CSV table of C-alpha atoms in Angstrom, one decimal:
chain,number,residue,atom,x,y,z
A,1,MET,CA,-19.3,23.9,1.4
A,2,THR,CA,-19.6,20.1,2.1
A,3,THR,CA,-21.0,19.2,5.5
A,4,ILE,CA,-20.5,15.9,7.2
A,5,GLY,CA,-22.3,14.8,10.4
A,6,LEU,CA,-20.5,12.0,12.2
A,7,ILE,CA,-22.7,10.0,14.5
A,8,ARG,CA,-21.7,7.2,16.8
A,9,HIS,CA,-24.0,4.2,16.9
A,10,GLY,CA,-26.5,3.7,19.7
A,11,ILE,CA,-25.5,1.8,22.9
A,12,THR,CA,-25.2,-2.0,23.0
A,13,GLU,CA,-25.1,-4.6,25.8
A,14,TRP,CA,-21.3,-4.8,25.4
A,15,ASN,CA,-21.1,-1.0,25.8
A,16,SER,CA,-23.2,-1.3,29.0
A,17,LEU,CA,-20.9,-4.0,30.3
A,18,GLY,CA,-17.7,-2.1,29.4
A,19,LYS,CA,-16.6,-4.8,26.9
A,20,ALA,CA,-14.4,-3.9,23.9
A,21,GLN,CA,-16.4,-4.5,20.8
A,22,GLY,CA,-14.2,-3.7,17.8
A,23,VAL,CA,-15.4,-5.5,14.8
A,24,SER,CA,-17.5,-8.0,16.7
A,25,ASP,CA,-21.0,-7.5,15.3
A,26,ILE,CA,-23.0,-6.7,18.4
A,27,PRO,CA,-26.6,-5.3,17.9
A,28,LEU,CA,-28.2,-2.3,19.6
A,29,ASN,CA,-30.0,-2.9,22.8
A,30,GLU,CA,-33.4,-1.2,23.6
A,31,ILE,CA,-31.7,1.9,25.0
A,32,GLY,CA,-29.6,2.1,21.9
A,33,ARG,CA,-32.7,2.0,19.7
A,34,LYS,CA,-34.3,4.7,21.8
A,35,GLN,CA,-31.1,6.8,21.5
A,36,ALA,CA,-31.2,6.4,17.7
A,37,THR,CA,-34.9,7.4,17.6
A,38,ASN,CA,-34.1,10.5,19.7
A,39,ILE,CA,-31.3,11.7,17.4
A,40,GLY,CA,-33.5,10.9,14.4
A,41,ASP,CA,-36.3,13.1,15.9
A,42,ARG,CA,-33.7,15.9,16.6
A,43,LEU,CA,-32.3,15.8,13.0
A,44,SER,CA,-35.9,15.9,11.6
A,45,LEU,CA,-36.4,19.3,13.2
A,46,GLU,CA,-33.0,20.7,12.2
A,47,GLU,CA,-31.4,21.4,8.8
A,48,GLN,CA,-32.0,18.9,6.0
A,49,TRP,CA,-29.5,16.2,5.0
A,50,ASP,CA,-28.9,14.8,1.6
A,51,MET,CA,-27.7,11.2,2.3
A,52,ILE,CA,-26.8,8.7,4.9
A,53,ILE,CA,-23.7,6.5,4.8
A,54,THR,CA,-23.0,3.8,7.4
A,55,SER,CA,-20.5,1.3,8.7
A,56,ASP,CA,-21.3,-2.3,7.8
A,57,LEU,CA,-21.5,-3.4,11.4
A,58,SER,CA,-25.1,-4.0,12.5
A,59,ARG,CA,-25.1,-1.6,15.5
A,60,ALA,CA,-24.2,1.3,13.1
A,61,PHE,CA,-26.5,0.1,10.3
A,62,GLU,CA,-29.5,-0.2,12.6
A,63,THR,CA,-28.8,3.3,14.0
A,64,ALA,CA,-28.6,4.7,10.5
A,65,LYS,CA,-31.8,2.9,9.5
A,66,ILE,CA,-33.7,4.3,12.5
A,67,ILE,CA,-32.4,7.8,11.8
A,68,GLY,CA,-33.3,7.5,8.1
A,69,SER,CA,-36.8,6.5,9.0
A,70,LYS,CA,-37.2,9.7,11.0
A,71,ILE,CA,-35.7,12.1,8.4
A,72,GLY,CA,-37.1,10.4,5.3
A,73,LEU,CA,-33.8,9.2,3.8
A,74,PRO,CA,-32.8,5.7,2.8
A,75,ILE,CA,-29.2,4.5,3.5
A,76,SER,CA,-27.2,5.6,0.5
A,77,HIS,CA,-24.5,3.0,0.9
A,78,ILE,CA,-22.4,1.0,3.3
A,79,ASP,CA,-18.6,1.8,3.6
A,80,GLU,CA,-16.3,-0.6,5.5
A,81,ARG,CA,-13.7,2.2,5.9
A,82,VAL,CA,-15.9,3.7,8.7
A,83,ARG,CA,-16.2,0.4,10.6
A,84,GLU,CA,-14.7,0.2,14.1
A,85,ILE,CA,-11.1,-0.4,15.0
A,86,ASN,CA,-10.3,-4.2,15.0
A,87,CYS,CA,-9.5,-4.9,18.6
A,88,GLY,CA,-8.0,-8.4,18.0
A,89,GLU,CA,-7.8,-10.6,21.1
A,90,ILE,CA,-9.3,-8.0,23.5
A,91,GLU,CA,-12.7,-8.1,21.8
A,92,GLY,CA,-15.4,-9.2,24.3
A,93,THR,CA,-13.2,-8.4,27.3
A,94,THR,CA,-13.5,-5.8,30.1
A,95,GLU,CA,-10.6,-3.8,31.4
A,96,GLU,CA,-10.6,-5.9,34.5
A,97,GLN,CA,-10.4,-9.1,32.5
A,98,ARG,CA,-7.6,-7.7,30.3
A,99,VAL,CA,-5.6,-6.8,33.4
A,100,LYS,CA,-6.2,-10.2,34.9
A,101,GLN,CA,-5.2,-12.1,31.7
A,102,TRP,CA,-2.3,-9.9,30.3
A,103,GLY,CA,-1.4,-7.5,33.2
A,104,ARG,CA,-1.7,-3.8,33.5
A,105,GLU,CA,0.6,-3.2,30.6
A,106,TRP,CA,-1.6,-5.1,28.2
A,107,ARG,CA,-1.7,-2.1,25.8
A,108,ASN,CA,2.0,-2.7,25.1
A,109,LEU,CA,1.5,-6.3,24.0
A,110,GLU,CA,0.9,-7.5,20.5
A,111,LEU,CA,-2.7,-8.7,20.8
A,112,GLY,CA,-3.8,-8.3,17.2
A,113,MET,CA,-5.2,-4.8,17.6
A,114,GLU,CA,-5.4,-2.6,14.6
A,115,ASN,CA,-2.9,0.3,14.6
A,116,PHE,CA,-4.4,3.6,15.5
A,117,GLU,CA,-2.6,5.3,12.6
A,118,ASP,CA,-4.2,2.8,10.2
A,119,VAL,CA,-7.6,3.6,11.7
A,120,SER,CA,-7.2,7.3,11.4
A,121,ASN,CA,-5.8,7.0,7.8
A,122,ARG,CA,-8.8,5.1,6.6
A,123,GLY,CA,-11.1,7.7,8.3
A,124,ILE,CA,-9.2,10.5,6.5
A,125,ASP,CA,-9.3,8.6,3.2
A,126,PHE,CA,-13.1,8.2,3.6
A,127,LEU,CA,-13.6,11.9,4.3
A,128,LYS,CA,-11.5,13.1,1.4
A,129,ASP,CA,-13.3,10.7,-0.9
A,130,ILE,CA,-16.7,12.0,0.3
A,131,VAL,CA,-15.8,15.6,-0.2
A,132,CYS,CA,-14.5,14.9,-3.7
A,133,THR,CA,-17.6,12.7,-4.7
A,134,TYR,CA,-20.3,14.7,-3.0
A,135,LYS,CA,-19.0,18.3,-3.1
A,136,GLY,CA,-21.5,20.7,-1.6
A,137,LYS,CA,-23.8,18.0,-0.1
A,138,ARG,CA,-24.8,17.4,3.5
A,139,ILE,CA,-24.0,13.8,4.5
A,140,LEU,CA,-24.7,11.9,7.7
A,141,VAL,CA,-22.1,9.2,8.5
A,142,VAL,CA,-23.0,6.6,11.2
A,143,SER,CA,-19.8,5.1,12.6
A,144,HIS,CA,-18.0,4.2,15.8
A,145,GLY,CA,-16.3,5.8,18.7
A,146,ALA,CA,-12.7,5.0,18.1
A,147,LEU,CA,-12.9,5.5,14.3
A,148,ILE,CA,-14.5,9.0,14.8
A,149,GLY,CA,-12.2,10.0,17.6
A,150,LEU,CA,-9.0,8.9,15.9
A,151,THR,CA,-10.0,10.5,12.6
A,152,LEU,CA,-10.7,13.9,14.4
A,153,GLN,CA,-7.3,13.8,16.1
A,154,LYS,CA,-5.6,13.2,12.7
A,155,LEU,CA,-7.8,15.7,10.8
A,156,LEU,CA,-7.6,18.6,13.3
A,157,PRO,CA,-4.7,17.8,15.7
A,158,GLN,CA,-4.5,21.2,17.3
A,159,LYS,CA,-8.2,21.1,18.2
A,160,PHE,CA,-8.4,17.4,19.2
A,161,GLN,CA,-5.5,16.2,21.1
A,162,GLN,CA,-7.8,13.8,22.9
A,163,THR,CA,-11.4,12.7,22.1
A,164,TYR,CA,-14.3,10.9,23.6
A,165,ILE,CA,-17.3,10.1,21.5
A,166,ASP,CA,-20.6,9.3,23.2
A,167,ASN,CA,-23.3,6.9,21.8
A,168,THR,CA,-25.4,8.7,19.2
A,169,SER,CA,-23.5,11.9,19.6
A,170,ILE,CA,-23.2,14.1,16.5
A,171,THR,CA,-20.0,15.9,15.4
A,172,ILE,CA,-20.3,18.3,12.5
A,173,LEU,CA,-17.5,18.9,10.1
A,174,SER,CA,-17.4,21.3,7.2
A,175,ASN,CA,-15.0,21.5,4.3
A,176,ILE,CA,-14.6,24.7,2.3
A,177,GLU,CA,-11.8,24.8,-0.4
A,178,ASP,CA,-10.1,21.8,1.2
A,179,LYS,CA,-10.0,23.4,4.7
A,180,TRP,CA,-11.7,21.6,7.5
A,181,ASP,CA,-13.6,23.0,10.5
A,182,CYS,CA,-15.6,21.4,13.3
A,183,SER,CA,-18.7,23.5,14.4
A,184,LEU,CA,-20.1,20.9,16.7
A,185,TYR,CA,-18.4,18.2,18.8
A,186,ASN,CA,-19.9,15.1,20.5
A,187,CYS,CA,-23.3,16.8,21.0
A,188,THR,CA,-25.8,14.6,22.9
A,189,ARG,CA,-28.5,17.1,23.9
A,190,HIS,CA,-31.1,14.8,22.4
A,191,LEU,CA,-30.2,12.2,25.2
A,192,ASN,CA,-30.9,14.3,28.2
A,193,LEU,CA,-33.6,11.8,29.4
A,194,ILE,CA,-31.6,8.7,28.6
A,195,PRO,CA,-28.7,7.4,30.7
A,196,SER,CA,-25.7,6.7,28.4
A,197,LYS,CA,-22.5,5.1,29.7
A,198,GLY,CA,-20.4,2.7,27.8
A,199,ALA,CA,-17.0,1.7,26.7
A,200,LEU,CA,-15.3,3.8,24.0
A,201,ILE,CA,-15.0,0.9,21.5
């Protein structure tokens, strides 16, 4: 069995302000670093993991580094396939600003945003590659809300018709003989003392 723990990065200032981040390289804020510390502490007390893979964006990389320091693992490698959806022209804007600039139907406009299907396809491609390359291992993957959510919807469509992924939540997937199962979804019990509210992307 290959086990993959999908973790969303800690919260950033743009998350707190409700701004779409996409591929803008926004760092963790202090709450985000505390969240990363908390999940690192949690993982250090649970089952052991073999490696950490992270998105190349700094908010994910720093989250992975903090977790790694708690569980005694270096980052194995960076993979751009698990970076966040490219939000095009809406990056750095709030919903209110988008409605003001483009109207309530802004989602129907061509604003340079990456296609959801393309995002889920690269997520699936990554997962299949990991299972093939690291068969039988336990791998933590630090990524982003939209990437994780869209990948889950594509991977297990009957289970995940809709998704919401909280900052530093962990979702655990297992693969046995090319069949996928999700034993834990969007779990944030390590954050019970930390307020966490932010935009999905």
